Short mmCIF file of C-alpha atoms and ligand atoms in Angstrom, two decimals:
data_model
loop_
_atom_site.label_atom_id
_atom_site.label_comp_id
_atom_site.label_asym_id
_atom_site.label_seq_id
_atom_site.Cartn_x
_atom_site.Cartn_y
_atom_site.Cartn_z
CA UNK J 1 -108.85 -12.03 -71.30
CA UNK J 2 -111.65 -10.84 -69.03
CA UNK J 3 -113.41 -8.02 -67.23
CA UNK J 4 -112.04 -7.80 -63.68
CA UNK J 5 -114.20 -6.72 -60.77
CA UNK J 6 -112.54 -5.67 -57.52
CA UNK J 7 -113.91 -5.14 -54.02
CA UNK J 8 -112.68 -5.66 -50.49
CA UNK J 9 -115.29 -8.39 -50.13
CA UNK J 10 -118.76 -9.40 -51.17
CA UNK J 11 -120.20 -5.90 -51.76
CA UNK J 12 -118.92 -5.72 -55.32
CA UNK J 13 -121.04 -8.77 -56.18
CA UNK J 14 -123.95 -6.34 -56.45
CA UNK J 15 -122.17 -4.61 -59.35
CA UNK J 16 -120.81 -7.86 -60.78
CA UNK J 17 -124.32 -9.35 -60.99
CA UNK J 18 -125.60 -6.42 -63.04
CA UNK J 19 -122.52 -6.41 -65.29
CA UNK J 20 -122.86 -10.12 -66.09
CA UNK J 21 -126.53 -9.58 -66.94
CA UNK J 22 -125.53 -6.78 -69.29
CA UNK J 23 -122.54 -8.59 -70.87
CA UNK J 24 -123.46 -12.28 -70.59
CA UNK J 25 -120.97 -13.57 -73.16
CA UNK J 26 -117.94 -11.83 -71.63
CA UNK J 27 -115.49 -13.49 -69.27
CA UNK J 28 -115.38 -12.15 -65.71
CA UNK J 29 -112.95 -12.50 -62.80
CA UNK J 30 -114.19 -11.27 -59.42
CA UNK J 31 -111.57 -10.57 -56.75
CA UNK J 32 -112.65 -10.16 -53.14
CA UNK J 33 -109.71 -8.89 -51.08
CA UNK J 34 -111.17 -10.35 -47.91
CA UNK J 35 -107.75 -10.62 -46.24
CA UNK J 36 -107.86 -6.82 -46.04
CA UNK J 37 -111.60 -6.25 -45.58
CA UNK J 38 -113.10 -3.97 -44.51
CA UNK J 39 -111.03 -1.15 -46.01
CA UNK J 40 -113.38 1.76 -45.32
CA UNK J 41 -111.66 2.88 -42.11
CA UNK J 42 -108.06 2.42 -43.34
CA UNK J 43 -105.72 5.31 -44.21
CA UNK J 44 -105.51 6.72 -47.74
CA UNK J 45 -102.06 5.18 -48.32
CA UNK J 46 -103.27 1.77 -47.18
CA UNK J 47 -106.30 1.98 -49.50
CA UNK J 48 -104.07 2.94 -52.45
CA UNK J 49 -101.71 0.02 -51.78
CA UNK J 50 -104.55 -2.48 -51.35
CA UNK J 51 -106.25 -1.30 -54.56
CA UNK J 52 -103.01 -1.37 -56.56
CA UNK J 53 -102.19 -4.91 -55.36
CA UNK J 54 -105.73 -6.09 -56.13
CA UNK J 55 -105.58 -4.65 -59.64
CA UNK J 56 -102.16 -6.18 -60.29
CA UNK J 57 -103.48 -9.58 -59.22
CA UNK J 58 -106.44 -9.18 -61.61
CA UNK J 59 -104.21 -8.11 -64.51
CA UNK J 60 -102.00 -11.15 -63.86
CA UNK J 61 -105.11 -13.35 -63.87
CA UNK J 62 -106.00 -11.98 -67.34
CA UNK J 63 -108.22 -8.93 -66.73
CA UNK J 64 -108.02 -6.13 -69.33
CA UNK J 65 -110.50 -3.69 -67.84
CA UNK J 66 -111.02 -3.63 -64.09
CA UNK J 67 -114.11 -2.14 -62.48
CA UNK J 68 -113.45 -1.03 -58.92
CA UNK J 69 -116.80 -2.14 -57.51
CA UNK J 70 -115.90 -0.29 -54.35
CA UNK J 71 -116.62 3.34 -53.54
CA UNK J 72 -113.75 3.56 -51.07
CA UNK J 73 -111.15 2.43 -53.64
CA UNK J 74 -112.76 4.58 -56.36
CA UNK J 75 -112.82 7.68 -54.12
CA UNK J 76 -109.39 7.35 -52.58
CA UNK J 77 -107.15 5.36 -54.96
CA UNK J 78 -108.43 5.54 -58.53
CA UNK J 79 -107.04 8.89 -59.63
CA UNK J 80 -103.61 8.08 -58.18
CA UNK J 81 -103.47 4.74 -60.00
CA UNK J 82 -104.73 6.11 -63.31
CA UNK J 83 -102.07 8.82 -63.45
CA UNK J 84 -98.92 6.72 -63.72
CA UNK J 85 -99.47 3.18 -62.54
CA UNK J 86 -102.07 2.09 -65.13
CA UNK J 87 -100.01 3.24 -68.17
CA UNK J 88 -97.00 1.52 -66.66
CA UNK J 89 -99.03 -1.69 -66.02
CA UNK J 90 -100.20 -1.62 -69.64
CA UNK J 91 -96.57 -1.55 -70.85
CA UNK J 92 -95.54 -4.27 -68.41
CA UNK J 93 -98.37 -6.60 -69.49
CA UNK J 94 -97.92 -5.75 -73.19
CA UNK J 95 -101.62 -5.05 -73.81
CA UNK J 96 -104.12 -2.25 -73.26
CA UNK J 97 -105.45 -2.30 -69.69
CA UNK J 98 -107.50 0.15 -67.64
CA UNK J 99 -109.07 0.63 -64.23
CA UNK J 100 -112.49 2.28 -63.93
CA UNK J 101 -114.37 3.47 -60.87
CA UNK J 102 -118.00 3.58 -59.87
CA UNK J 103 -118.37 7.10 -58.53
CA UNK J 104 -118.51 8.88 -61.91
CA UNK J 105 -121.54 6.81 -63.11
CA UNK J 106 -123.21 7.29 -59.73
CA UNK J 107 -122.81 11.05 -59.91
CA UNK J 108 -124.14 11.04 -63.48
CA UNK J 109 -127.20 9.12 -62.24
CA UNK J 110 -127.64 11.42 -59.23
CA UNK J 111 -127.37 14.65 -61.24
CA UNK J 112 -128.94 13.47 -64.51
CA UNK J 113 -125.97 15.13 -66.24
CA UNK J 114 -122.93 13.80 -68.09
CA UNK J 115 -119.63 13.84 -66.19
CA UNK J 116 -118.19 16.39 -68.65
CA UNK J 117 -120.87 18.94 -67.73
CA UNK J 118 -119.77 21.78 -65.49
CA UNK J 119 -122.38 24.28 -64.36
CA UNK J 120 -121.93 27.91 -65.19
CA UNK J 121 -122.12 29.83 -61.96
CA UNK J 122 -124.15 32.98 -62.58
CA UNK J 123 -124.95 33.65 -58.93
CA UNK J 124 -128.70 33.17 -59.53
CA UNK J 125 -130.76 32.57 -56.43
CA UNK J 126 -131.46 28.85 -56.05
CA UNK J 127 -135.17 28.50 -55.33
CA UNK J 128 -135.41 24.96 -54.06
CA UNK J 129 -132.80 22.63 -52.74
CA UNK J 130 -133.14 18.88 -52.97
CA UNK J 131 -131.16 16.92 -50.44
CA UNK J 132 -129.27 13.76 -51.34
CA UNK J 133 -128.07 11.59 -48.47
CA UNK J 134 -125.03 9.40 -49.10
CA UNK J 135 -124.51 6.38 -46.85
CA UNK J 136 -120.88 5.33 -47.15
CA UNK J 137 -117.65 4.28 -45.43
CA UNK J 138 -115.60 6.68 -43.33
CA UNK J 139 -112.92 6.99 -46.06
CA UNK J 140 -115.48 7.85 -48.76
CA UNK J 141 -117.11 10.45 -46.46
CA UNK J 142 -113.71 12.00 -45.64
CA UNK J 143 -112.90 12.28 -49.37
CA UNK J 144 -116.05 14.45 -49.79
CA UNK J 145 -116.14 13.25 -53.40
CA UNK J 146 -119.94 13.19 -53.62
CA UNK J 147 -120.31 16.69 -52.11
CA UNK J 148 -117.61 18.21 -54.34
CA UNK J 149 -118.55 16.60 -57.65
CA UNK J 150 -122.32 17.03 -57.32
CA UNK J 151 -121.92 20.67 -56.26
CA UNK J 152 -119.84 21.36 -59.43
CA UNK J 153 -122.79 20.25 -61.54
CA UNK J 154 -125.99 21.03 -59.65
CA UNK J 155 -126.36 24.02 -57.31
CA UNK J 156 -129.85 22.89 -56.41
CA UNK J 157 -128.66 19.60 -54.90
CA UNK J 158 -127.21 19.55 -51.42
CA UNK J 159 -125.31 16.46 -50.35
CA UNK J 160 -124.91 15.11 -46.84
CA UNK J 161 -122.75 12.04 -46.32
CA UNK J 162 -123.36 9.72 -43.40
CA UNK J 163 -120.33 7.56 -42.61
CA UNK J 164 -121.37 4.13 -41.37
CA UNK J 165 -118.13 2.64 -39.98
CA UNK J 166 -118.53 -1.01 -39.17
CA UNK J 167 -121.55 -1.63 -41.36
CA UNK J 168 -119.65 -3.12 -44.33
CA UNK J 169 -117.81 -5.40 -41.89
CA UNK J 170 -121.11 -6.65 -40.46
CA UNK J 171 -122.49 -7.32 -43.94
CA UNK J 172 -119.25 -9.08 -44.88
CA UNK J 173 -119.71 -11.41 -41.90
CA UNK J 174 -123.38 -12.03 -42.75
CA UNK J 175 -124.62 -10.50 -39.45
CA UNK J 176 -128.24 -11.16 -38.43
CA UNK J 177 -130.89 -8.96 -40.02
CA UNK J 178 -132.02 -7.66 -36.59
CA UNK J 179 -128.52 -6.35 -35.86
CA UNK J 180 -128.19 -4.75 -39.30
CA UNK J 181 -131.63 -3.15 -38.97
CA UNK J 182 -130.66 -1.44 -35.71
CA UNK J 183 -127.39 -0.10 -37.16
CA UNK J 184 -129.05 1.12 -40.37
CA UNK J 185 -131.95 2.78 -38.50
CA UNK J 186 -129.43 4.55 -36.24
CA UNK J 187 -127.58 5.96 -39.25
CA UNK J 188 -130.76 7.02 -41.04
CA UNK J 189 -131.83 8.77 -37.85
CA UNK J 190 -128.42 10.38 -37.31
CA UNK J 191 -128.59 11.80 -40.85
CA UNK J 192 -132.14 13.08 -40.30
CA UNK J 193 -131.06 14.86 -37.11
CA UNK J 194 -128.06 16.42 -38.87
CA UNK J 195 -130.10 17.69 -41.84
CA UNK J 196 -133.20 18.59 -39.82
CA UNK J 197 -135.33 16.35 -42.04
CA UNK J 198 -134.99 13.20 -44.11
CA UNK J 199 -133.12 13.42 -47.45
CA UNK J 200 -135.19 13.54 -50.66
CA UNK J 201 -133.09 10.76 -52.23
CA UNK J 202 -130.33 8.48 -51.06
CA UNK J 203 -127.21 7.01 -52.58
CA UNK J 204 -126.04 3.71 -51.15
CA UNK J 205 -122.42 4.76 -51.55
CA UNK J 206 -120.85 1.51 -50.42
CA UNK J 207 -121.45 -1.55 -52.57
CA UNK J 208 -121.94 -3.74 -49.48
CA UNK J 209 -125.04 -1.71 -48.58
CA UNK J 210 -126.75 -2.67 -51.85
CA UNK J 211 -126.99 -6.23 -50.47
CA UNK J 212 -129.28 -4.84 -47.74
CA UNK J 213 -130.90 -2.11 -49.85
CA UNK J 214 -134.30 -3.34 -48.60
CA UNK J 215 -133.29 -2.50 -45.00
CA UNK J 216 -132.30 1.05 -46.04
CA UNK J 217 -135.58 1.40 -47.95
CA UNK J 218 -137.49 0.31 -44.83
CA UNK J 219 -135.58 2.71 -42.56
CA UNK J 220 -136.07 5.73 -44.83
CA UNK J 221 -139.51 7.34 -45.34
CA UNK J 222 -141.59 5.18 -47.72
CA UNK J 223 -140.90 5.87 -51.38
CA UNK J 224 -137.55 7.65 -50.88
CA UNK J 225 -135.78 7.10 -54.22
CA UNK J 226 -132.53 5.14 -53.93
CA UNK J 227 -129.84 5.58 -56.55
CA UNK J 228 -128.65 2.10 -57.38
CA UNK J 229 -125.00 1.93 -58.37
CA UNK J 230 -125.08 -1.42 -60.20
CA UNK J 231 -127.41 -0.16 -62.95
CA UNK J 232 -125.59 3.18 -63.24
CA UNK J 233 -122.24 1.39 -63.58
CA UNK J 234 -123.51 -1.11 -66.18
CA UNK J 235 -124.96 1.75 -68.28
CA UNK J 236 -121.66 3.61 -68.17
CA UNK J 237 -119.62 0.52 -69.01
CA UNK J 238 -121.79 -0.18 -72.03
CA UNK J 239 -121.02 3.31 -73.36
CA UNK J 240 -117.33 2.90 -72.47
CA UNK J 241 -116.94 -0.35 -74.44
CA UNK J 242 -118.61 1.25 -77.47
CA UNK J 243 -115.92 3.93 -77.41
CA UNK J 244 -113.06 1.50 -76.60
CA UNK J 245 -113.06 -1.59 -78.79
CA UNK J 246 -109.32 -2.07 -78.11
CA UNK J 247 -109.82 -4.17 -74.94
CA UNK J 248 -109.96 -7.94 -75.28
CA UNK J 249 -112.68 -9.12 -72.89
CA UNK J 250 -113.09 -12.85 -73.53
CA UNK J 251 -116.12 -14.43 -75.14
CA UNK J 252 -116.72 -17.70 -73.33
CA UNK J 253 -118.99 -16.49 -70.53
CA UNK J 254 -116.45 -17.67 -67.90
CA UNK J 255 -117.09 -16.63 -64.26
CA UNK J 256 -114.22 -16.86 -61.75
CA UNK J 257 -114.59 -15.82 -58.11
CA UNK J 258 -111.37 -15.54 -56.15
CA UNK J 259 -110.50 -14.31 -52.68
CA UNK J 260 -107.39 -13.41 -50.70
CA UNK J 261 -109.27 -14.58 -47.59
CA UNK J 262 -111.00 -17.77 -46.60
CA UNK J 263 -111.97 -19.88 -49.61
CA UNK J 264 -115.23 -21.78 -49.94
CA UNK J 265 -118.89 -20.85 -49.54
CA UNK J 266 -119.87 -17.33 -48.53
CA UNK J 267 -122.44 -16.39 -45.87
CA UNK J 268 -126.14 -17.27 -46.03
CA UNK J 269 -126.84 -13.60 -46.62
CA UNK J 270 -124.73 -13.73 -49.78
CA UNK J 271 -126.42 -16.94 -50.95
CA UNK J 272 -129.79 -15.32 -50.40
CA UNK J 273 -128.79 -12.23 -52.35
CA UNK J 274 -127.16 -14.29 -55.09
CA UNK J 275 -130.04 -16.75 -55.33
CA UNK J 276 -127.68 -19.74 -54.92
CA UNK J 277 -124.67 -20.69 -52.79
CA UNK J 278 -121.53 -18.93 -54.00
CA UNK J 279 -118.05 -20.28 -53.42
CA UNK J 280 -114.72 -18.44 -53.79
CA UNK J 281 -111.39 -19.98 -54.84
CA UNK J 282 -107.94 -18.91 -53.69
CA UNK J 283 -106.59 -15.80 -55.42
N1 LIG G 301 -117.69 -2.13 -50.62
C1 LIG G 301 -116.74 -1.12 -50.44
C2 LIG G 301 -117.24 0.27 -50.76
O1 LIG G 301 -118.07 0.39 -51.66
C3 LIG G 301 -115.79 -1.22 -49.26
C4 LIG G 301 -116.33 -1.50 -47.91
C5 LIG G 301 -115.21 -1.73 -46.93
O2 LIG G 301 -114.37 -2.60 -47.16
O3 LIG G 301 -115.16 -0.98 -45.92
O4 LIG G 301 -116.79 1.24 -50.24
#
């Protein structure tokens, strides 16, 4: 049995790397659904189907707990799958299984509050508003998940999402740094014009963007804090496994990387991020 990690492509490796550092003895299977990547501009129904198929593939490969290392899948598909499909999958596979997302831990990190906290609205005047910018896919922006969930918890945080359609696809292809820099600077500038100033903090709300976090940091005013999803997700998963000893997660430190797309080595950008060449096998 293993921990499954799902993304449309290489973005989820950013989360996977942190999870394997945190749980080195556990077995991991990483699935990149590159045949369908990028998913961030697909319809809600398409994203649900792609996520469900990816999870089923991971359960069949032996995953017990799957982390959707993808904001788009977590924002659009997770709730739907958790309601009926996950309990049904658990029965079908004859063992406890679950699918977890990465937005809850990110919101906990952004608000400094536990997910279960809901602010009491007393109508007090809010003195100062901090602005959080969220760079994400079109589907995540349309879901408004960051705006809605942060507003429930913190009245003093305003959220502005900046959809960056096309950016995950460029990162997936390992586009040249110069090209990525132009696209990222354009989005940072578009967000600044929309808000009237730069955000006080930023969430890289698409796991692909974490691979080029340094380009976002360079495009934003120096010192702008970035909320890093990989650490937030690893923290949350550690707490989750303490509460849920029922999942069998493997103990041999196995690492499998599989793809629905082209097998073999990934782009130079991925090798650079990973610190070594990384090759995917057929899913
Ligand atoms: N990395 C994914 C995310 O966090 C998906 C990017 C895409 O396929 O468009 O949203």
